[in-house]
PDB file of C-alpha atoms in Angstrom:
ATOM      1  CA  MET A   1       0.000   0.000   0.000  1.00 56.00           C
ATOM      2  CA  ARG A   2       1.229   3.479  -0.814  1.00 61.00           C
ATOM      3  CA  ILE A   3       0.072   6.641   0.945  1.00 61.00           C
ATOM      4  CA  TYR A   4      -1.207   9.223  -1.523  1.00 58.00           C
ATOM      5  CA  ASN A   5      -3.185  12.455  -1.646  1.00 57.00           C
ATOM      6  CA  PRO A   6      -6.762  11.619  -2.745  1.00 63.00           C
ATOM      7  CA  LYS A   7      -7.319  15.289  -3.630  1.00 64.00           C
ATOM      8  CA  GLU A   8      -4.545  15.281  -6.239  1.00 68.00           C
ATOM      9  CA  TRP A   9      -6.248  15.220  -9.655  1.00 65.00           C
ATOM     10  CA  PHE A  10      -3.326  15.741 -12.014  1.00 62.00           C
ATOM     11  CA  LYS A  11      -1.350  12.649 -10.986  1.00 64.00           C
ATOM     12  CA  ALA A  12      -4.493  10.536 -10.683  1.00 61.00           C
ATOM     13  CA  VAL A  13      -5.574  11.372 -14.250  1.00 63.00           C
ATOM     14  CA  PHE A  14      -2.310  11.589 -16.198  1.00 60.00           C
ATOM     15  CA  TYR A  15       0.112   9.336 -14.315  1.00 63.00           C
ATOM     16  CA  ILE A  16      -0.219   5.631 -15.155  1.00 62.00           C
ATOM     17  CA  ARG A  17       1.000   3.389 -12.360  1.00 63.00           C
ATOM     18  CA  ARG A  18       2.041  -0.229 -12.544  1.00 57.00           C
ATOM     19  CA  SER A  19      -1.308  -1.317 -11.110  1.00 57.00           C
ATOM     20  CA  ASP A  20      -3.399   0.854 -13.429  1.00 74.00           C
ATOM     21  CA  THR A  21      -6.044  -1.104 -15.316  1.00 81.00           C
ATOM     22  CA  LEU A  22      -5.151   0.669 -18.570  1.00 80.00           C
ATOM     23  CA  LYS A  23      -1.860  -1.236 -18.735  1.00 83.00           C
ATOM     24  CA  LYS A  24      -3.595  -4.548 -18.183  1.00 85.00           C
ATOM     25  CA  LEU A  25      -6.357  -3.861 -20.710  1.00 89.00           C
ATOM     26  CA  TYR A  26      -4.226  -2.222 -23.399  1.00 88.00           C
ATOM     27  CA  PRO A  27      -4.028  -5.279 -25.711  1.00 91.00           C
ATOM     28  CA  TYR A  28      -7.734  -6.004 -25.345  1.00 93.00           C
ATOM     29  CA  LEU A  29      -8.597  -2.394 -26.123  1.00 93.00           C
ATOM     30  CA  LEU A  30      -6.644  -2.613 -29.386  1.00 94.00           C
ATOM     31  CA  ILE A  31      -8.391  -5.857 -30.305  1.00 94.00           C
ATOM     32  CA  THR A  32     -11.769  -4.299 -29.533  1.00 94.00           C
ATOM     33  CA  ALA A  33     -10.950  -1.251 -31.636  1.00 94.00           C
ATOM     34  CA  ALA A  34      -9.965  -3.445 -34.596  1.00 94.00           C
ATOM     35  CA  PHE A  35     -13.077  -5.599 -34.144  1.00 93.00           C
ATOM     36  CA  SER A  36     -15.335  -2.525 -33.999  1.00 92.00           C
ATOM     37  CA  GLY A  37     -13.709  -1.085 -37.108  1.00 92.00           C
ATOM     38  CA  GLY A  38     -14.261  -4.374 -38.932  1.00 92.00           C
ATOM     39  CA  ILE A  39     -17.944  -4.462 -37.953  1.00 90.00           C
ATOM     40  CA  ALA A  40     -18.372  -0.850 -39.088  1.00 89.00           C
ATOM     41  CA  TYR A  41     -16.766  -1.539 -42.446  1.00 89.00           C
ATOM     42  CA  LEU A  42     -18.790  -4.718 -42.912  1.00 87.00           C
ATOM     43  CA  GLU A  43     -22.146  -3.039 -42.247  1.00 83.00           C
ATOM     44  CA  LEU A  44     -21.534   0.356 -43.880  1.00 82.00           C
ATOM     45  CA  GLU A  45     -19.318  -0.477 -46.841  1.00 82.00           C
ATOM     46  CA  TYR A  46     -19.684  -4.172 -47.645  1.00 78.00           C
ATOM     47  CA  LEU A  47     -23.331  -4.922 -46.796  1.00 77.00           C
ATOM     48  CA  ASN A  48     -24.454  -1.298 -47.356  1.00 78.00           C
ATOM     49  CA  LEU A  49     -26.975  -1.483 -44.535  1.00 73.00           C
ATOM     50  CA  SER A  50     -29.037   1.668 -44.046  1.00 68.00           C
ATOM     51  CA  ALA A  51     -30.164   3.343 -40.848  1.00 64.00           C
ATOM     52  CA  LYS A  52     -33.625   1.872 -41.464  1.00 70.00           C
ATOM     53  CA  SER A  53     -32.342  -1.671 -41.084  1.00 72.00           C
ATOM     54  CA  TRP A  54     -33.703  -3.735 -38.203  1.00 69.00           C
ATOM     55  CA  VAL A  55     -30.123  -4.218 -37.024  1.00 73.00           C
ATOM     56  CA  LYS A  56     -30.225  -0.693 -35.611  1.00 75.00           C
ATOM     57  CA  ASN A  57     -32.815  -1.798 -33.046  1.00 77.00           C
ATOM     58  CA  ILE A  58     -30.243  -4.015 -31.313  1.00 81.00           C
ATOM     59  CA  THR A  59     -29.337  -0.940 -29.255  1.00 82.00           C
ATOM     60  CA  ILE A  60     -32.632  -1.360 -27.390  1.00 86.00           C
ATOM     61  CA  VAL A  61     -31.338  -4.655 -25.977  1.00 86.00           C
ATOM     62  CA  HIS A  62     -28.151  -2.934 -24.819  1.00 86.00           C
ATOM     63  CA  SER A  63     -30.192  -0.249 -23.076  1.00 86.00           C
ATOM     64  CA  LEU A  64     -32.186  -2.877 -21.191  1.00 87.00           C
ATOM     65  CA  LEU A  65     -29.181  -4.996 -20.271  1.00 89.00           C
ATOM     66  CA  GLY A  66     -27.015  -2.022 -19.318  1.00 87.00           C
ATOM     67  CA  PHE A  67     -28.990  -1.489 -16.125  1.00 89.00           C
ATOM     68  CA  ALA A  68     -28.614  -5.128 -15.095  1.00 89.00           C
ATOM     69  CA  LEU A  69     -24.894  -5.039 -15.861  1.00 90.00           C
ATOM     70  CA  SER A  70     -24.401  -1.899 -13.801  1.00 89.00           C
ATOM     71  CA  LEU A  71     -26.116  -3.508 -10.812  1.00 90.00           C
ATOM     72  CA  LEU A  72     -23.934  -6.595 -11.091  1.00 90.00           C
ATOM     73  CA  LEU A  73     -20.739  -4.538 -11.246  1.00 91.00           C
ATOM     74  CA  VAL A  74     -21.753  -2.350  -8.308  1.00 90.00           C
ATOM     75  CA  PHE A  75     -22.527  -5.415  -6.210  1.00 90.00           C
ATOM     76  CA  ARG A  76     -19.256  -7.023  -7.324  1.00 90.00           C
ATOM     77  CA  THR A  77     -17.177  -3.987  -6.373  1.00 91.00           C
ATOM     78  CA  ASN A  78     -18.927  -3.492  -3.034  1.00 92.00           C
ATOM     79  CA  THR A  79     -18.466  -7.154  -2.132  1.00 90.00           C
ATOM     80  CA  ALA A  80     -14.746  -6.980  -2.941  1.00 91.00           C
ATOM     81  CA  TYR A  81     -14.322  -3.781  -0.914  1.00 92.00           C
ATOM     82  CA  ASP A  82     -16.131  -5.335   2.032  1.00 93.00           C
ATOM     83  CA  ARG A  83     -13.518  -8.116   2.039  1.00 92.00           C
ATOM     84  CA  TRP A  84     -10.697  -5.553   1.935  1.00 92.00           C
ATOM     85  CA  TRP A  85     -12.189  -3.457   4.722  1.00 94.00           C
ATOM     86  CA  GLU A  86     -12.969  -6.520   6.852  1.00 94.00           C
ATOM     87  CA  ALA A  87      -9.317  -7.572   6.560  1.00 93.00           C
ATOM     88  CA  ARG A  88      -8.223  -4.088   7.604  1.00 94.00           C
ATOM     89  CA  LYS A  89     -10.509  -4.188  10.643  1.00 95.00           C
ATOM     90  CA  GLN A  90      -9.186  -7.596  11.658  1.00 95.00           C
ATOM     91  CA  TRP A  91      -5.592  -6.406  11.564  1.00 94.00           C
ATOM     92  CA  GLY A  92      -6.613  -3.271  13.431  1.00 94.00           C
ATOM     93  CA  SER A  93      -8.122  -5.557  16.058  1.00 95.00           C
ATOM     94  CA  LEU A  94      -4.914  -7.606  16.129  1.00 95.00           C
ATOM     95  CA  THR A  95      -2.963  -4.421  16.843  1.00 94.00           C
ATOM     96  CA  ASN A  96      -5.281  -3.524  19.726  1.00 94.00           C
ATOM     97  CA  VAL A  97      -5.323  -7.067  21.127  1.00 94.00           C
ATOM     98  CA  SER A  98      -1.517  -7.226  21.049  1.00 94.00           C
ATOM     99  CA  ARG A  99      -1.196  -3.860  22.772  1.00 93.00           C
ATOM    100  CA  ASN A 100      -3.770  -4.717  25.449  1.00 93.00           C
ATOM    101  CA  LEU A 101      -2.124  -8.065  26.097  1.00 93.00           C
ATOM    102  CA  ALA A 102       1.268  -6.384  26.435  1.00 92.00           C
ATOM    103  CA  LEU A 103      -0.130  -3.716  28.780  1.00 93.00           C
ATOM    104  CA  LYS A 104      -1.809  -6.282  31.035  1.00 92.00           C
ATOM    105  CA  ILE A 105       1.190  -8.608  31.112  1.00 92.00           C
ATOM    106  CA  ASN A 106       3.379  -5.622  31.931  1.00 90.00           C
ATOM    107  CA  ALA A 107       1.155  -4.792  34.901  1.00 90.00           C
ATOM    108  CA  PHE A 108       0.993  -8.394  36.161  1.00 90.00           C
ATOM    109  CA  LEU A 109       4.706  -9.227  35.983  1.00 88.00           C
ATOM    110  CA  GLU A 110       7.311  -8.041  38.421  1.00 86.00           C
ATOM    111  CA  ASP A 111       9.553  -5.280  37.142  1.00 84.00           C
ATOM    112  CA  ASP A 112      12.685  -7.336  37.772  1.00 84.00           C
ATOM    113  CA  ASP A 113      11.367 -10.504  36.058  1.00 85.00           C
ATOM    114  CA  ALA A 114      13.536 -10.116  32.968  1.00 87.00           C
ATOM    115  CA  ALA A 115      13.061 -13.680  31.689  1.00 89.00           C
ATOM    116  CA  LEU A 116       9.264 -13.550  31.474  1.00 89.00           C
ATOM    117  CA  ARG A 117       9.289 -10.037  30.072  1.00 89.00           C
ATOM    118  CA  HIS A 118      11.717 -11.144  27.403  1.00 90.00           C
ATOM    119  CA  PHE A 119       9.450 -14.071  26.511  1.00 91.00           C
ATOM    120  CA  TYR A 120       6.346 -11.933  25.991  1.00 92.00           C
ATOM    121  CA  ARG A 121       8.333  -9.230  24.197  1.00 91.00           C
ATOM    122  CA  LYS A 122       9.231 -11.886  21.629  1.00 91.00           C
ATOM    123  CA  ALA A 123       6.078 -14.033  21.615  1.00 91.00           C
ATOM    124  CA  ILE A 124       3.364 -11.364  21.235  1.00 92.00           C
ATOM    125  CA  PRO A 125       4.787  -9.715  18.079  1.00 92.00           C
ATOM    126  CA  MET A 126       5.797 -13.147  16.809  1.00 92.00           C
ATOM    127  CA  TYR A 127       2.098 -13.973  16.428  1.00 92.00           C
ATOM    128  CA  SER A 128       1.460 -11.093  14.012  1.00 92.00           C
ATOM    129  CA  GLN A 129       4.642 -11.922  12.097  1.00 91.00           C
ATOM    130  CA  SER A 130       3.688 -15.598  11.778  1.00 90.00           C
ATOM    131  CA  LEU A 131       0.148 -14.636  10.707  1.00 91.00           C
ATOM    132  CA  PHE A 132       1.614 -12.319   8.070  1.00 90.00           C
ATOM    133  CA  ALA A 133       3.786 -15.119   6.673  1.00 87.00           C
ATOM    134  CA  PHE A 134       0.916 -17.596   6.914  1.00 88.00           C
ATOM    135  CA  LEU A 135      -1.480 -15.412   4.900  1.00 88.00           C
ATOM    136  CA  LYS A 136       1.163 -14.895   2.228  1.00 84.00           C
ATOM    137  CA  SER A 137       1.856 -18.616   1.827  1.00 78.00           C
ATOM    138  CA  ASP A 138       0.369 -21.104  -0.639  1.00 62.00           C
ATOM    139  CA  TYR A 139      -0.788 -23.214   2.302  1.00 58.00           C
ATOM    140  CA  THR A 140      -3.504 -20.670   3.127  1.00 52.00           C
ATOM    141  CA  THR A 141      -4.496 -20.167  -0.488  1.00 52.00           C
ATOM    142  CA  PHE A 142      -5.178 -23.841  -1.239  1.00 45.00           C
ATOM    143  CA  MET A 143      -6.218 -25.166   2.171  1.00 49.00           C
ATOM    144  CA  LEU A 144      -9.897 -25.435   1.109  1.00 44.00           C
ATOM    145  CA  ASP A 145      -9.249 -26.421  -2.506  1.00 48.00           C
ATOM    146  CA  GLU A 146     -10.798 -29.765  -3.422  1.00 51.00           C
ATOM    147  CA  ASN A 147      -8.075 -30.459  -5.985  1.00 54.00           C
ATOM    148  CA  GLU A 148      -4.659 -31.886  -5.198  1.00 51.00           C
ATOM    149  CA  HIS A 149      -1.577 -29.728  -5.764  1.00 43.00           C
ATOM    150  CA  PRO A 150       1.434 -32.020  -6.285  1.00 51.00           C
ATOM    151  CA  GLU A 151       3.340 -29.138  -7.883  1.00 41.00           C
ATOM    152  CA  LEU A 152       3.686 -27.581  -4.442  1.00 40.00           C
ATOM    153  CA  GLY A 153       5.675 -30.553  -3.165  1.00 45.00           C
ATOM    154  CA  ASP A 154       5.556 -32.594   0.020  1.00 47.00           C
ATOM    155  CA  ALA A 155       6.415 -29.563   2.110  1.00 42.00           C
ATOM    156  CA  PHE A 156       2.927 -28.231   1.439  1.00 41.00           C
ATOM    157  CA  SER A 157       1.190 -31.162   3.138  1.00 46.00           C
ATOM    158  CA  ARG A 158       3.622 -31.168   6.072  1.00 47.00           C
ATOM    159  CA  LYS A 159       3.522 -27.444   6.659  1.00 57.00           C
ATOM    160  CA  LYS A 160       2.342 -26.432  10.100  1.00 72.00           C
ATOM    161  CA  HIS A 161      -0.054 -23.721  11.149  1.00 81.00           C
ATOM    162  CA  GLY A 162       2.416 -21.107  12.385  1.00 84.00           C
ATOM    163  CA  PRO A 163      -0.013 -18.763  14.201  1.00 89.00           C
ATOM    164  CA  ASN A 164      -1.580 -21.694  16.052  1.00 88.00           C
ATOM    165  CA  HIS A 165       1.804 -22.804  17.365  1.00 88.00           C
ATOM    166  CA  VAL A 166       2.673 -19.306  18.580  1.00 89.00           C
ATOM    167  CA  ALA A 167      -0.746 -18.927  20.237  1.00 91.00           C
ATOM    168  CA  ALA A 168      -0.361 -22.329  21.907  1.00 90.00           C
ATOM    169  CA  LEU A 169       3.045 -21.255  23.196  1.00 90.00           C
ATOM    170  CA  ILE A 170       1.594 -18.077  24.720  1.00 92.00           C
ATOM    171  CA  PHE A 171      -1.361 -19.964  26.217  1.00 91.00           C
ATOM    172  CA  LYS A 172       0.894 -22.591  27.747  1.00 91.00           C
ATOM    173  CA  LYS A 173       3.274 -20.023  29.217  1.00 91.00           C
ATOM    174  CA  THR A 174       0.419 -17.973  30.673  1.00 91.00           C
ATOM    175  CA  ASN A 175      -1.200 -21.043  32.202  1.00 92.00           C
ATOM    176  CA  LEU A 176       2.152 -21.977  33.714  1.00 92.00           C
ATOM    177  CA  LEU A 177       2.295 -18.560  35.376  1.00 91.00           C
ATOM    178  CA  TYR A 178      -1.073 -19.283  36.963  1.00 90.00           C
ATOM    179  CA  LYS A 179       0.063 -22.685  38.205  1.00 91.00           C
ATOM    180  CA  GLN A 180       3.194 -21.118  39.662  1.00 90.00           C
ATOM    181  CA  HIS A 181       1.019 -18.493  41.422  1.00 88.00           C
ATOM    182  CA  LYS A 182       2.719 -15.640  39.617  1.00 88.00           C
ATOM    183  CA  ILE A 183      -0.694 -14.452  38.421  1.00 87.00           C
ATOM    184  CA  SER A 184      -4.065 -15.026  40.063  1.00 88.00           C
ATOM    185  CA  GLY A 185      -7.125 -16.684  38.590  1.00 89.00           C
ATOM    186  CA  GLU A 186      -8.781 -13.279  38.218  1.00 89.00           C
ATOM    187  CA  GLN A 187      -5.776 -11.988  36.298  1.00 88.00           C
ATOM    188  CA  LEU A 188      -5.869 -15.037  34.051  1.00 88.00           C
ATOM    189  CA  LEU A 189      -9.514 -14.287  33.243  1.00 89.00           C
ATOM    190  CA  VAL A 190      -8.624 -10.650  32.556  1.00 88.00           C
ATOM    191  CA  ILE A 191      -6.180 -11.562  29.785  1.00 89.00           C
ATOM    192  CA  ASN A 192      -8.223 -14.504  28.490  1.00 89.00           C
ATOM    193  CA  ASN A 193     -10.140 -12.306  26.020  1.00 89.00           C
ATOM    194  CA  GLU A 194      -6.906 -11.125  24.418  1.00 89.00           C
ATOM    195  CA  LEU A 195      -5.564 -14.678  24.235  1.00 89.00           C
ATOM    196  CA  GLU A 196      -8.739 -15.913  22.529  1.00 91.00           C
ATOM    197  CA  GLY A 197      -8.820 -12.818  20.323  1.00 92.00           C
ATOM    198  CA  LEU A 198      -5.574 -13.861  18.633  1.00 92.00           C
ATOM    199  CA  THR A 199      -7.089 -17.092  17.315  1.00 92.00           C
ATOM    200  CA  ASN A 200     -10.403 -15.427  16.418  1.00 94.00           C
ATOM    201  CA  ILE A 201      -8.614 -12.848  14.296  1.00 94.00           C
ATOM    202  CA  CYS A 202      -6.578 -15.551  12.571  1.00 93.00           C
ATOM    203  CA  GLY A 203      -9.759 -17.463  11.731  1.00 92.00           C
ATOM    204  CA  ALA A 204     -11.395 -14.353  10.286  1.00 93.00           C
ATOM    205  CA  CYS A 205      -8.361 -13.663   8.085  1.00 93.00           C
ATOM    206  CA  GLU A 206      -8.351 -17.272   6.887  1.00 91.00           C
ATOM    207  CA  ARG A 207     -12.025 -16.936   5.960  1.00 91.00           C
ATOM    208  CA  ILE A 208     -11.239 -13.918   3.811  1.00 90.00           C
ATOM    209  CA  LYS A 209      -8.136 -15.471   2.272  1.00 88.00           C
ATOM    210  CA  ASN A 210      -9.319 -18.931   1.292  1.00 84.00           C
ATOM    211  CA  THR A 211     -12.973 -18.236   0.418  1.00 83.00           C
ATOM    212  CA  PRO A 212     -13.016 -16.457  -2.943  1.00 80.00           C
ATOM    213  CA  ILE A 213     -16.106 -15.132  -4.684  1.00 83.00           C
ATOM    214  CA  PRO A 214     -18.172 -17.998  -6.187  1.00 84.00           C
ATOM    215  CA  HIS A 215     -16.691 -19.124  -9.485  1.00 83.00           C
ATOM    216  CA  SER A 216     -19.993 -19.112 -11.367  1.00 86.00           C
ATOM    217  CA  TYR A 217     -20.673 -15.496 -10.379  1.00 86.00           C
ATOM    218  CA  SER A 218     -17.208 -14.323 -11.426  1.00 86.00           C
ATOM    219  CA  THR A 219     -17.270 -16.101 -14.797  1.00 90.00           C
ATOM    220  CA  PHE A 220     -20.803 -14.897 -15.551  1.00 91.00           C
ATOM    221  CA  ILE A 221     -19.812 -11.246 -15.125  1.00 92.00           C
ATOM    222  CA  LYS A 222     -16.823 -11.669 -17.441  1.00 92.00           C
ATOM    223  CA  LYS A 223     -18.929 -13.379 -20.100  1.00 93.00           C
ATOM    224  CA  PHE A 224     -21.625 -10.722 -19.734  1.00 93.00           C
ATOM    225  CA  ILE A 225     -19.108  -7.893 -20.245  1.00 94.00           C
ATOM    226  CA  VAL A 226     -17.509  -9.545 -23.294  1.00 93.00           C
ATOM    227  CA  LEU A 227     -20.821 -10.298 -25.016  1.00 93.00           C
ATOM    228  CA  TYR A 228     -22.222  -6.874 -24.169  1.00 93.00           C
ATOM    229  CA  VAL A 229     -19.209  -5.025 -25.577  1.00 93.00           C
ATOM    230  CA  ALA A 230     -18.796  -7.328 -28.600  1.00 92.00           C
ATOM    231  CA  THR A 231     -22.351  -6.629 -29.784  1.00 91.00           C
ATOM    232  CA  LEU A 232     -22.226  -2.860 -29.208  1.00 91.00           C
ATOM    233  CA  PRO A 233     -20.829  -1.858 -32.624  1.00 91.00           C
ATOM    234  CA  ILE A 234     -23.478  -3.904 -34.478  1.00 89.00           C
ATOM    235  CA  GLY A 235     -26.250  -1.462 -33.617  1.00 84.00           C
ATOM    236  CA  TYR A 236     -24.429   1.734 -32.728  1.00 87.00           C
ATOM    237  CA  VAL A 237     -22.514   1.886 -35.978  1.00 88.00           C
ATOM    238  CA  PHE A 238     -25.549   3.521 -37.624  1.00 84.00           C
ATOM    239  CA  SER A 239     -25.559   6.441 -35.189  1.00 84.00           C
ATOM    240  CA  LEU A 240     -21.829   6.693 -34.458  1.00 86.00           C
ATOM    241  CA  GLY A 241     -20.302   5.529 -37.716  1.00 86.00           C
ATOM    242  CA  TYR A 242     -16.600   4.777 -37.519  1.00 88.00           C
ATOM    243  CA  PHE A 243     -16.476   6.518 -34.147  1.00 91.00           C
ATOM    244  CA  VAL A 244     -17.302   3.098 -32.648  1.00 91.00           C
ATOM    245  CA  VAL A 245     -13.570   2.367 -33.045  1.00 93.00           C
ATOM    246  CA  LEU A 246     -13.011   4.732 -30.089  1.00 93.00           C
ATOM    247  CA  ALA A 247     -16.330   4.501 -28.262  1.00 93.00           C
ATOM    248  CA  VAL A 248     -16.559   0.724 -27.848  1.00 94.00           C
ATOM    249  CA  PRO A 249     -12.997   0.260 -26.461  1.00 95.00           C
ATOM    250  CA  PHE A 250     -13.713   3.062 -23.992  1.00 94.00           C
ATOM    251  CA  ILE A 251     -16.849   1.262 -22.785  1.00 94.00           C
ATOM    252  CA  LEU A 252     -14.820  -1.934 -22.429  1.00 94.00           C
ATOM    253  CA  TYR A 253     -12.210  -0.029 -20.454  1.00 93.00           C
ATOM    254  CA  VAL A 254     -14.802   1.253 -17.981  1.00 92.00           C
ATOM    255  CA  LEU A 255     -16.633  -2.039 -17.482  1.00 92.00           C
ATOM    256  CA  ALA A 256     -13.572  -4.289 -17.399  1.00 93.00           C
ATOM    257  CA  SER A 257     -11.722  -1.900 -15.081  1.00 91.00           C
ATOM    258  CA  LEU A 258     -14.456  -2.261 -12.478  1.00 91.00           C
ATOM    259  CA  GLU A 259     -14.058  -6.043 -12.617  1.00 91.00           C
ATOM    260  CA  LEU A 260     -10.251  -5.808 -12.426  1.00 90.00           C
ATOM    261  CA  ILE A 261     -10.445  -3.437  -9.452  1.00 89.00           C
ATOM    262  CA  ALA A 262     -12.757  -5.862  -7.674  1.00 90.00           C
ATOM    263  CA  GLU A 263     -10.357  -8.742  -8.391  1.00 88.00           C
ATOM    264  CA  ALA A 264      -7.439  -6.708  -7.033  1.00 85.00           C
ATOM    265  CA  ILE A 265      -8.999  -5.702  -3.720  1.00 88.00           C
ATOM    266  CA  GLU A 266     -10.896  -8.909  -2.927  1.00 88.00           C
ATOM    267  CA  ASP A 267      -7.581 -10.498  -1.858  1.00 87.00           C
ATOM    268  CA  PRO A 268      -6.131  -7.914   0.570  1.00 89.00           C
ATOM    269  CA  PHE A 269      -3.265 -10.178   1.671  1.00 87.00           C
ATOM    270  CA  GLY A 270      -1.378 -10.217  -1.631  1.00 80.00           C
ATOM    271  CA  ASP A 271       1.455  -8.095  -2.996  1.00 78.00           C
ATOM    272  CA  ASP A 272      -0.512  -5.731  -5.216  1.00 77.00           C
ATOM    273  CA  PHE A 273      -0.386  -1.950  -5.029  1.00 77.00           C
ATOM    274  CA  ASP A 274      -3.659  -1.697  -3.088  1.00 78.00           C
ATOM    275  CA  ASP A 275      -3.171  -4.648  -0.728  1.00 83.00           C
ATOM    276  CA  LEU A 276      -2.781  -4.180   2.998  1.00 86.00           C
ATOM    277  CA  PRO A 277       0.758  -3.450   4.285  1.00 88.00           C
ATOM    278  CA  LEU A 278       0.810  -6.393   6.664  1.00 89.00           C
ATOM    279  CA  ASP A 279       4.570  -6.235   7.090  1.00 88.00           C
ATOM    280  CA  LYS A 280       4.359  -2.630   8.308  1.00 90.00           C
ATOM    281  CA  MET A 281       1.498  -3.485  10.672  1.00 91.00           C
ATOM    282  CA  ALA A 282       3.431  -6.426  12.112  1.00 91.00           C
ATOM    283  CA  GLU A 283       6.489  -4.219  12.540  1.00 92.00           C
ATOM    284  CA  ASN A 284       4.424  -1.599  14.407  1.00 92.00           C
ATOM    285  CA  ILE A 285       2.993  -4.280  16.703  1.00 93.00           C
ATOM    286  CA  LYS A 286       6.529  -5.442  17.486  1.00 91.00           C
ATOM    287  CA  LYS A 287       7.713  -1.911  18.150  1.00 92.00           C
ATOM    288  CA  HIS A 288       4.816  -1.001  20.468  1.00 91.00           C
ATOM    289  CA  THR A 289       4.953  -4.305  22.357  1.00 91.00           C
ATOM    290  CA  GLN A 290       8.649  -3.951  23.050  1.00 89.00           C
ATOM    291  CA  GLU A 291       8.127  -0.364  24.240  1.00 90.00           C
ATOM    292  CA  VAL A 292       5.626  -1.554  26.849  1.00 89.00           C
ATOM    293  CA  LEU A 293       7.447  -4.707  28.003  1.00 85.00           C
ATOM    294  CA  HIS A 294      10.822  -3.108  28.377  1.00 79.00           C
ATOM    295  CA  PRO A 295      13.264  -4.967  30.666  1.00 68.00           C
TER     296      PRO A 295
END
């Protein structure tokens, strides 16, 4: 993720970034322009169709379907953004849970207990770091896939759940403190919510990561956009003429860009321009935890 000024119009309009949809769609826009020009030549020059031809009425179908397509794209984009924002809220919660756990542990432990302080200074931020690596790995991506993935090797099937192991380590150490009477039962209950919160946040992130949008819905939108755009020049050539060479690719750019934006933000744990900066968040958690649990 890169911090930018949302009020800056000049750079937003004229500067093309690596993640801009125009770069991804450039070849398809050229193909669409050539296809539209071919349809225009075929109808106007070769077949000599007039504006009174019934083919002109195809635009009525596009007007009716345009509303349905717009609703589908709006729902698609909103659903993808909800996934992105949910992921951001979960990592915001992880930051708060880690801070609260560090603050409470700091209050419960003796100031001169360097060994235990050192343990929690390492273990609490280790959870966010292991979750970051876990969400970036192929193990999370394919953990619910019904197909086998031999190309990933045997290490894939033997790979362990890193965040679970770190959480278990923290749980075990905290329970040992209770057994050794270094914290009371009431204090154990006080920090229990934070300890459970770590696993709850991990589960929510896994839900976002390994549950993509239904395949049938995604493929239907793509087919709808392609068929809608491919049939545009057939009817609009009578009112726009050869201008369809520019108009139709522009319509494709708008519609396909919405789908590409949705695809980019529906997986907030990737390495794209708009994905969440999990490494920076994990680093901040480590920094703030170590500030609280200083030796």
